[in-house]
Coordinates of C-alpha atoms and ligand atoms in Angstrom, one line a residue:
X1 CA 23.1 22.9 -4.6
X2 CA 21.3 22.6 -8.1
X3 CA 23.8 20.3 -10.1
X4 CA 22.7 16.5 -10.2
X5 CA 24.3 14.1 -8.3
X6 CA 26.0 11.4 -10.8
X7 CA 27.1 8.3 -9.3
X8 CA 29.0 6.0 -11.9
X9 CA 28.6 2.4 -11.9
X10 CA 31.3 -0.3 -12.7
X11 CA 31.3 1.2 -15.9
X12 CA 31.9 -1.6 -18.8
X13 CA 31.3 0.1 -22.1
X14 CA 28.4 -1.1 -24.1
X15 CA 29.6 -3.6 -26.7
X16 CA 30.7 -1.9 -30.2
X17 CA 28.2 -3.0 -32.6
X18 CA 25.4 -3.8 -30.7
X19 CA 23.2 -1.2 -31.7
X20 CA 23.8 -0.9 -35.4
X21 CA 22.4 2.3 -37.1
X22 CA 22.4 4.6 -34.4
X23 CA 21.9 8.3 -35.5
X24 CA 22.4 10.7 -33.4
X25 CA 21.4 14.8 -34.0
X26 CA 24.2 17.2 -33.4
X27 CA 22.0 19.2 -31.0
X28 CA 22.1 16.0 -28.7
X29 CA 25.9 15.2 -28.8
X30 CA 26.0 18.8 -27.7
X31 CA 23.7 19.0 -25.3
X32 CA 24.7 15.7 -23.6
X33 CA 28.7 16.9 -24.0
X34 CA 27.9 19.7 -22.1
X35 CA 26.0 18.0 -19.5
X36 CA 29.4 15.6 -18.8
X37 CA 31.1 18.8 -19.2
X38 CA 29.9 19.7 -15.6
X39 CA 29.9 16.2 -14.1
X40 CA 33.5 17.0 -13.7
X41 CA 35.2 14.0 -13.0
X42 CA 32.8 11.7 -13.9
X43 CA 32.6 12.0 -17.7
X44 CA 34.9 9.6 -19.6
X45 CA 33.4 6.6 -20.2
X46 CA 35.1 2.9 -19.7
X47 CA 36.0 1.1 -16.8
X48 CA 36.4 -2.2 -15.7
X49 CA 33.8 -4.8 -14.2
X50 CA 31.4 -5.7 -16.4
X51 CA 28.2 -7.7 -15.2
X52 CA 25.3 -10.1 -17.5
X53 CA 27.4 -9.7 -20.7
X54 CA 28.9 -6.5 -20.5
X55 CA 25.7 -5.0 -20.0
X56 CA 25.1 -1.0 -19.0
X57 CA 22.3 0.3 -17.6
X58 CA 21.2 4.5 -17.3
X59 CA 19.0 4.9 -14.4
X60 CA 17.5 8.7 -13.8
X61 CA 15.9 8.8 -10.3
X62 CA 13.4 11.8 -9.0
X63 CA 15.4 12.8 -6.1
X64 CA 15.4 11.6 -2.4
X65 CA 11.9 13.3 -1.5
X66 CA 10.3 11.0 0.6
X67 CA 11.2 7.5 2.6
X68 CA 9.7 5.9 -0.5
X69 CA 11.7 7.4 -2.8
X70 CA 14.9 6.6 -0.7
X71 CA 13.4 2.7 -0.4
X72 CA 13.0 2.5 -4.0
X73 CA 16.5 3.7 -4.6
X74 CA 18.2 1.5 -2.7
X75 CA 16.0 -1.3 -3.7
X76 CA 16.8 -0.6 -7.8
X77 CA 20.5 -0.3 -6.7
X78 CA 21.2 -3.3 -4.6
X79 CA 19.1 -5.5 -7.2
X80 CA 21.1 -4.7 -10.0
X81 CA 24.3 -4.9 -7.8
X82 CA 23.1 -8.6 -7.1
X83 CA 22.9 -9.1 -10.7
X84 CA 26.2 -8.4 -11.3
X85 CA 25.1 -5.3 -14.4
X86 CA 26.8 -1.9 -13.7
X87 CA 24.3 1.1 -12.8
X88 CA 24.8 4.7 -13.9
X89 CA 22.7 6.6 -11.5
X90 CA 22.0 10.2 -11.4
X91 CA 19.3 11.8 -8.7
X92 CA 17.4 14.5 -10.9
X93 CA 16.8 16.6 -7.0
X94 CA 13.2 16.9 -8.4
X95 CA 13.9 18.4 -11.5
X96 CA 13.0 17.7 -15.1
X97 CA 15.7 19.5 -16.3
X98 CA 18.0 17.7 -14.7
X99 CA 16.5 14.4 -15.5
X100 CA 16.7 15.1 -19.1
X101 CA 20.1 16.0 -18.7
X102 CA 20.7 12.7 -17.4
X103 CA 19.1 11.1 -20.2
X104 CA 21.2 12.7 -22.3
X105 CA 23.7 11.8 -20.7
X106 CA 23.7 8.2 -20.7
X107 CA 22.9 8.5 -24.6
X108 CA 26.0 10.2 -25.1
X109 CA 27.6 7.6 -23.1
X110 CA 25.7 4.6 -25.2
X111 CA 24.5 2.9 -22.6
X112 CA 22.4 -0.7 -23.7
X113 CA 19.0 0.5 -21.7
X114 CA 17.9 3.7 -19.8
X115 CA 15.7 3.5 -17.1
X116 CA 13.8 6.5 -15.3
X117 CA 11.1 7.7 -13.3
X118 CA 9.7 10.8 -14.3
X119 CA 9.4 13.5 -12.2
X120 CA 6.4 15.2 -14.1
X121 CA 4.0 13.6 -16.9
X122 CA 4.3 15.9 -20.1
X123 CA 7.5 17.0 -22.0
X124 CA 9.4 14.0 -22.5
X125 CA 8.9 13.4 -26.1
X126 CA 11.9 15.2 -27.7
X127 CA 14.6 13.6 -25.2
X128 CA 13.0 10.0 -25.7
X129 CA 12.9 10.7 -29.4
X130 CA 16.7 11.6 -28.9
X131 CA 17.4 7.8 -27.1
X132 CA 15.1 5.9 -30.1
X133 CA 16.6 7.7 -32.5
X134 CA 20.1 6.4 -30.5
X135 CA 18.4 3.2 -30.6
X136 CA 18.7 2.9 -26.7
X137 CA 15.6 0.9 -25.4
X138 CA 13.7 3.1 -22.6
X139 CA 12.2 1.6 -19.7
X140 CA 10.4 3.6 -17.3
X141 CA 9.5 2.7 -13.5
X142 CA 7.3 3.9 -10.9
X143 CA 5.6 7.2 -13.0
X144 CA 4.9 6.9 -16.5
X145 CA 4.8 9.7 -19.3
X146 CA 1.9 11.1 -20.7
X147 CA 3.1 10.6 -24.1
X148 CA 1.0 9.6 -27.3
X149 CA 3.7 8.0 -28.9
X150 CA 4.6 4.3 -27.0
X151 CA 7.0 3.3 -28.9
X152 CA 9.3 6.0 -26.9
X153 CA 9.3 3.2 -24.3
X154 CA 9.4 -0.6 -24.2
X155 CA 8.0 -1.0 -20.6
X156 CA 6.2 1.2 -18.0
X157 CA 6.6 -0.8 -14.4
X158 CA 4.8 0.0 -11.6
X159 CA 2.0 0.7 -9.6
X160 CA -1.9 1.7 -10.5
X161 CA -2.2 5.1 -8.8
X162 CA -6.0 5.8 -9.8
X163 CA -6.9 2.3 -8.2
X164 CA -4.8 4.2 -5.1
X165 CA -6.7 6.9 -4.8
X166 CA -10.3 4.9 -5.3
X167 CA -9.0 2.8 -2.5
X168 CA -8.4 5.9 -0.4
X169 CA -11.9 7.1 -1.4
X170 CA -13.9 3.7 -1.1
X171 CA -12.3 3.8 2.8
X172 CA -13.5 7.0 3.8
X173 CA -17.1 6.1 2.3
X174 CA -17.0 3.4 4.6
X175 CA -15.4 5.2 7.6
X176 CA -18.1 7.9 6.9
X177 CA -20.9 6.1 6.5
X178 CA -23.3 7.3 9.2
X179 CA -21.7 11.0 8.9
X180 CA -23.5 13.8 7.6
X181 CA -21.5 15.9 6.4
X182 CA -17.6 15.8 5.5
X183 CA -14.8 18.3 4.8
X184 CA -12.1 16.9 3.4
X185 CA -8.8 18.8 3.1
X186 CA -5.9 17.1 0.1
X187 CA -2.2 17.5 0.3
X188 CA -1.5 16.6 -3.1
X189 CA 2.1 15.6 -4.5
X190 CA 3.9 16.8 -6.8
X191 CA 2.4 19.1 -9.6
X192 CA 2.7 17.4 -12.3
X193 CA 3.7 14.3 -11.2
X194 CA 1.3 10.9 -12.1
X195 CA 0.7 9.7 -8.8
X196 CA -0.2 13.3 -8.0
X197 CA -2.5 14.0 -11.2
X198 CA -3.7 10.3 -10.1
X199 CA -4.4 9.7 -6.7
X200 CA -6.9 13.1 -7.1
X201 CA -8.6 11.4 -9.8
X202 CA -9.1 8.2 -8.2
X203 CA -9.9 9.4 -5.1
X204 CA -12.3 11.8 -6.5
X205 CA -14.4 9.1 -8.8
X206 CA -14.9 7.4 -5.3
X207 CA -16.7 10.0 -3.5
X208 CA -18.1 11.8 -6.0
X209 CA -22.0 10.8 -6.2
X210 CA -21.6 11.1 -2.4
X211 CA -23.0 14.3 -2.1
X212 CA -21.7 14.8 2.0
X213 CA -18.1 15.0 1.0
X214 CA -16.2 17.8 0.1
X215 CA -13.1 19.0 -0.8
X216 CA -12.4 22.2 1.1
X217 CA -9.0 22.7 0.5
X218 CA -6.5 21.1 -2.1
X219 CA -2.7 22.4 -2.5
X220 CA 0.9 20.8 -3.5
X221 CA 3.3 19.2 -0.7
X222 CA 5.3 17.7 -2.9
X223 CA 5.4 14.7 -1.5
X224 CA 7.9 15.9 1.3
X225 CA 7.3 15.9 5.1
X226 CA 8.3 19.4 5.3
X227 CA 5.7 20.7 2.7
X228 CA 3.2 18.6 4.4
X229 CA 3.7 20.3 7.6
X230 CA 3.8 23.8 6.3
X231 CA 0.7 23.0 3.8
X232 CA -1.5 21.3 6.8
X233 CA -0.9 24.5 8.7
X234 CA -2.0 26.8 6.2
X235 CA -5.3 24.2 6.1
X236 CA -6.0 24.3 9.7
X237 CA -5.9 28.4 10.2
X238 CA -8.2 28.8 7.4
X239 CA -10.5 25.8 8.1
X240 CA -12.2 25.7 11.5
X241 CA -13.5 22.5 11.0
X242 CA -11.5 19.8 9.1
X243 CA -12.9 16.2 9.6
X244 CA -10.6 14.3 7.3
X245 CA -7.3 14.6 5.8
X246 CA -6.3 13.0 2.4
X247 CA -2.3 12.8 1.6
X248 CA -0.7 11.3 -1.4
X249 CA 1.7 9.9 0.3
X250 CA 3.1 8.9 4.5
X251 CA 5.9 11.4 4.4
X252 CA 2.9 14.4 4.2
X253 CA 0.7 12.6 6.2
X254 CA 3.5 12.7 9.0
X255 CA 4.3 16.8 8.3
X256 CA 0.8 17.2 8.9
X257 CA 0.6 15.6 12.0
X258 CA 2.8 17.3 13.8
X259 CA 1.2 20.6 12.5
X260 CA -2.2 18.6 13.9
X261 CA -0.9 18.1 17.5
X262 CA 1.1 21.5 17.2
X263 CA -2.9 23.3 16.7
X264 CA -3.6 21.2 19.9
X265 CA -5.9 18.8 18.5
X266 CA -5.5 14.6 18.0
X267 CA -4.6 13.2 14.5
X268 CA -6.7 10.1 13.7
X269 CA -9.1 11.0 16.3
X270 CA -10.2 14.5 15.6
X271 CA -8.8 15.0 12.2
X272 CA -8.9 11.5 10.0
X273 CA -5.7 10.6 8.1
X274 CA -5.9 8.4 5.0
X275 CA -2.3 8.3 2.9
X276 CA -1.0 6.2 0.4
X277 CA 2.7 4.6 0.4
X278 CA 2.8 2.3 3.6
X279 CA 6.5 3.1 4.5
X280 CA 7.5 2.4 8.0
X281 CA 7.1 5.7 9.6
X282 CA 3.6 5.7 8.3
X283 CA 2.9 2.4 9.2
X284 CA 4.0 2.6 12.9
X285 CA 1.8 6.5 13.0
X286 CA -1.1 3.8 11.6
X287 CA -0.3 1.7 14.3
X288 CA -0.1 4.1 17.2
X289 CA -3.7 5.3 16.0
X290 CA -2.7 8.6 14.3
X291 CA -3.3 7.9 10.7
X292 CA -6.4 5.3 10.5
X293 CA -5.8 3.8 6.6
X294 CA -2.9 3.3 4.4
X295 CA -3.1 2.1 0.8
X296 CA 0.1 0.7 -0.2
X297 CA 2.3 1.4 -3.0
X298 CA 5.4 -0.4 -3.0
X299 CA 8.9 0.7 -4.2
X300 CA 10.2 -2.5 -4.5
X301 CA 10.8 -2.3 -8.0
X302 CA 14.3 -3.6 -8.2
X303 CA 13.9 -7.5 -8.7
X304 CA 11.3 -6.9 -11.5
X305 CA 13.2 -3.9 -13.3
X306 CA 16.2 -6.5 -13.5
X307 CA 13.7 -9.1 -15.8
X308 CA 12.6 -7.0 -18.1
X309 CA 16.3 -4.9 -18.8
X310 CA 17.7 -8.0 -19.1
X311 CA 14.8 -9.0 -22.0
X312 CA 14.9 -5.2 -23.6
X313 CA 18.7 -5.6 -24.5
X314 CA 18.5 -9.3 -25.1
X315 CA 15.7 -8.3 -28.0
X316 CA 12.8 -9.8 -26.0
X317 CA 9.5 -8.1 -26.3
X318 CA 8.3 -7.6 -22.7
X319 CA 4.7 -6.5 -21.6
X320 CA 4.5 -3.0 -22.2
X321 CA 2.8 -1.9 -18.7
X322 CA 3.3 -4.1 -15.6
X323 CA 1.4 -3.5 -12.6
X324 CA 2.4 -4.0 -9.2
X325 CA 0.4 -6.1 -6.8
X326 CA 0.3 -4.0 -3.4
X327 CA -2.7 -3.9 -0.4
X328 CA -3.8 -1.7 1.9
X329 CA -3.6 -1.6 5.6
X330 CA -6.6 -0.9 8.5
X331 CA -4.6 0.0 12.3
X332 CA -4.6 -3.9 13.5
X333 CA -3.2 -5.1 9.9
X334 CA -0.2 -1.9 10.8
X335 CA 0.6 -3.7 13.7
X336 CA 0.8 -7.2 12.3
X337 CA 2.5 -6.7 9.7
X338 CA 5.1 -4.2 11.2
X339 CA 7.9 -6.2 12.8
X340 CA 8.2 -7.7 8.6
X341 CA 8.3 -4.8 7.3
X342 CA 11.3 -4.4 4.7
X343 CA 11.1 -0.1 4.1
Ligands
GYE1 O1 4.1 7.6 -3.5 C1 5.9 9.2 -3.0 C2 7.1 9.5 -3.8 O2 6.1 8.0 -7.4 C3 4.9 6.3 -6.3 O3 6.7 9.3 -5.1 C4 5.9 7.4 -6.2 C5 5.6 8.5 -5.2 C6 5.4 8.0 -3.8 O4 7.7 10.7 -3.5 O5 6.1 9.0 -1.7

């Protein structure tokens, strides 16, 4: 099933006149009506409720790919739930298409801010040019665009995923030190995707000078368990001898496991398993000694994402990037901080 999901929140129209001078093209009152045209059910506009002033908010998710994603989602909903301000939300089921579709969308609909994660990096400009022209604030979360125009967005929240992938790399240095020689095999996430594009660069500036490293094999999982399986498979009939596996994310790390133990062999003893998220599936495989590091990346972006909507539509100027504060976890740190665990 390829048609987005579109949930509708309480629903309170924006206020008339609160964006004076909008201008819409023709092309994107068509494009967005035939978008609501197949949300069938779910296109007139209106409602009751009606939260911090009347205040509606677009938000465009990736999908549900990974235990992340599914933390993050819930996390974004329930805060804005607490804070009383209706939530469109639409899951784009990993595609770009589908999350410009939404964006559309919620500019046809007028709502006061739009919030998304991109799925991919590049080719956002014309659809954010649509919502400035609409003069809809844009405020994105988790991935950012690679565009060279910022004023296409007020705010880009979320986490450093270069510093991720260092992390990642600066570990295995350490973990490595009196090896020789190491092959390294990558499940990357999502093509396209910044915390894919990222967490290989990062990871890459760490070891590279380190002449006993390399990269014997690289491909896409796309951030899912399955592909992580299927991928590590692939890896370990064509590579007789892996010593340590790099994922950009748990879900991937926890495919590949079970392809690991299925070849008969003991992840985090035989093959080495760094990965990046610290969800709690990954975090209990850390602490039961089958992944040895985890950097975190947290998808509690709810709270914060709350602040700085509020200050978009109120006319505040907010910081325009906004890092998140996350750590990373050894086996013994897994197990501590396990039973607090929130995702
Ligand atoms: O690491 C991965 C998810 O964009 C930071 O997306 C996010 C990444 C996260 O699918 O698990």
């Amino acid at each position: 099933m390829n048609r987005f999901a579109l949930t509708r929140g309480l629903g309170a129209a924006a206020p008339t006149g609160s964006r004076r001078g909008r201008v819409r093209s023709v092309i994107g009152l068509a494009a967005a009506g035939a978008v609501l045209f197949t949300m069938s059910g779910c296109a007139s506009s209106g409602g009751s409720g009606g939260g911090a002033d009347s205040l509606t908010v677009g938000f465009a998710q990736v999908g549900a790919e990974s235990a992340w994603r599914t933390a993050n989602t819930k996390d974004i909903q329930e805060s804005f739930k607490t804070a009383d301000i209706p939530l469109k939300f639409s899951d784009a089921q990993g595609k770009q298409e589908n999350q410009i579709k939404a964006i559309r969308s919620y500019i046809q609909q007028k709502v006061d801010v739009i919030a998304f994660s991109p799925v991919v990096e590049s080719g956002w400009d014309t659809v954010l040019n649509e919502a400035k022209d609409a003069d809809i604030p844009v405020v994105l979360t988790d991935r950012s665009v690679d565009s060279s125009d910022d004023s296409l967005y007020k705010s880009f929240l979320g986490s450093d995923f270069v510093a991720e992938g260092e992390k990642a790399g600066e570990w295995a240095k350490t973990e490595f030190a009196d090896a020789t020689a190491v092959n390294v095999v990558e499940l990357q996430g999502t093509t396209g995707a910044a915390p894919a594009n990222d967490r290989a660069k990062g990871f890459r500036t760490a070891i590279e000078g380190d002449s006993k490293f390399k990269i014997i094999a690289s491909q896409t999982g796309d951030f899912t368990r399955a592909g992580g399986k299927q991928v590590m498979e692939a890896f370990l009939k064509s590579n007789p001898k892996i010593d340590l596996l790099y994922a950009h994310n748990d879900d991937m790390g926890l495919g590949a496991i079970e392809a690991i133990e299925a070849a008969g062999l003991k992840p985090g003893v035989d093959i080495k398993i760094v990965t990046v998220d610290a969800v709690h599936d990954g975090m209990q495989a850390l602490a039961d000694g089958k992944i040895n590091f985890i950097v975190e990346c947290s998808p509690l972006l709810g709270g914060q994402l709350v602040d700085i909507v509020k200050k978009v539509a109120a006319g505040e100027t907010v910081d325009k990037r906004i890092v998140t504060e996350e750590t990373t976890f050894t086996q013994d740190q897994a197990k501590a901080a396990l039973p607090d665990r929130k995702y």
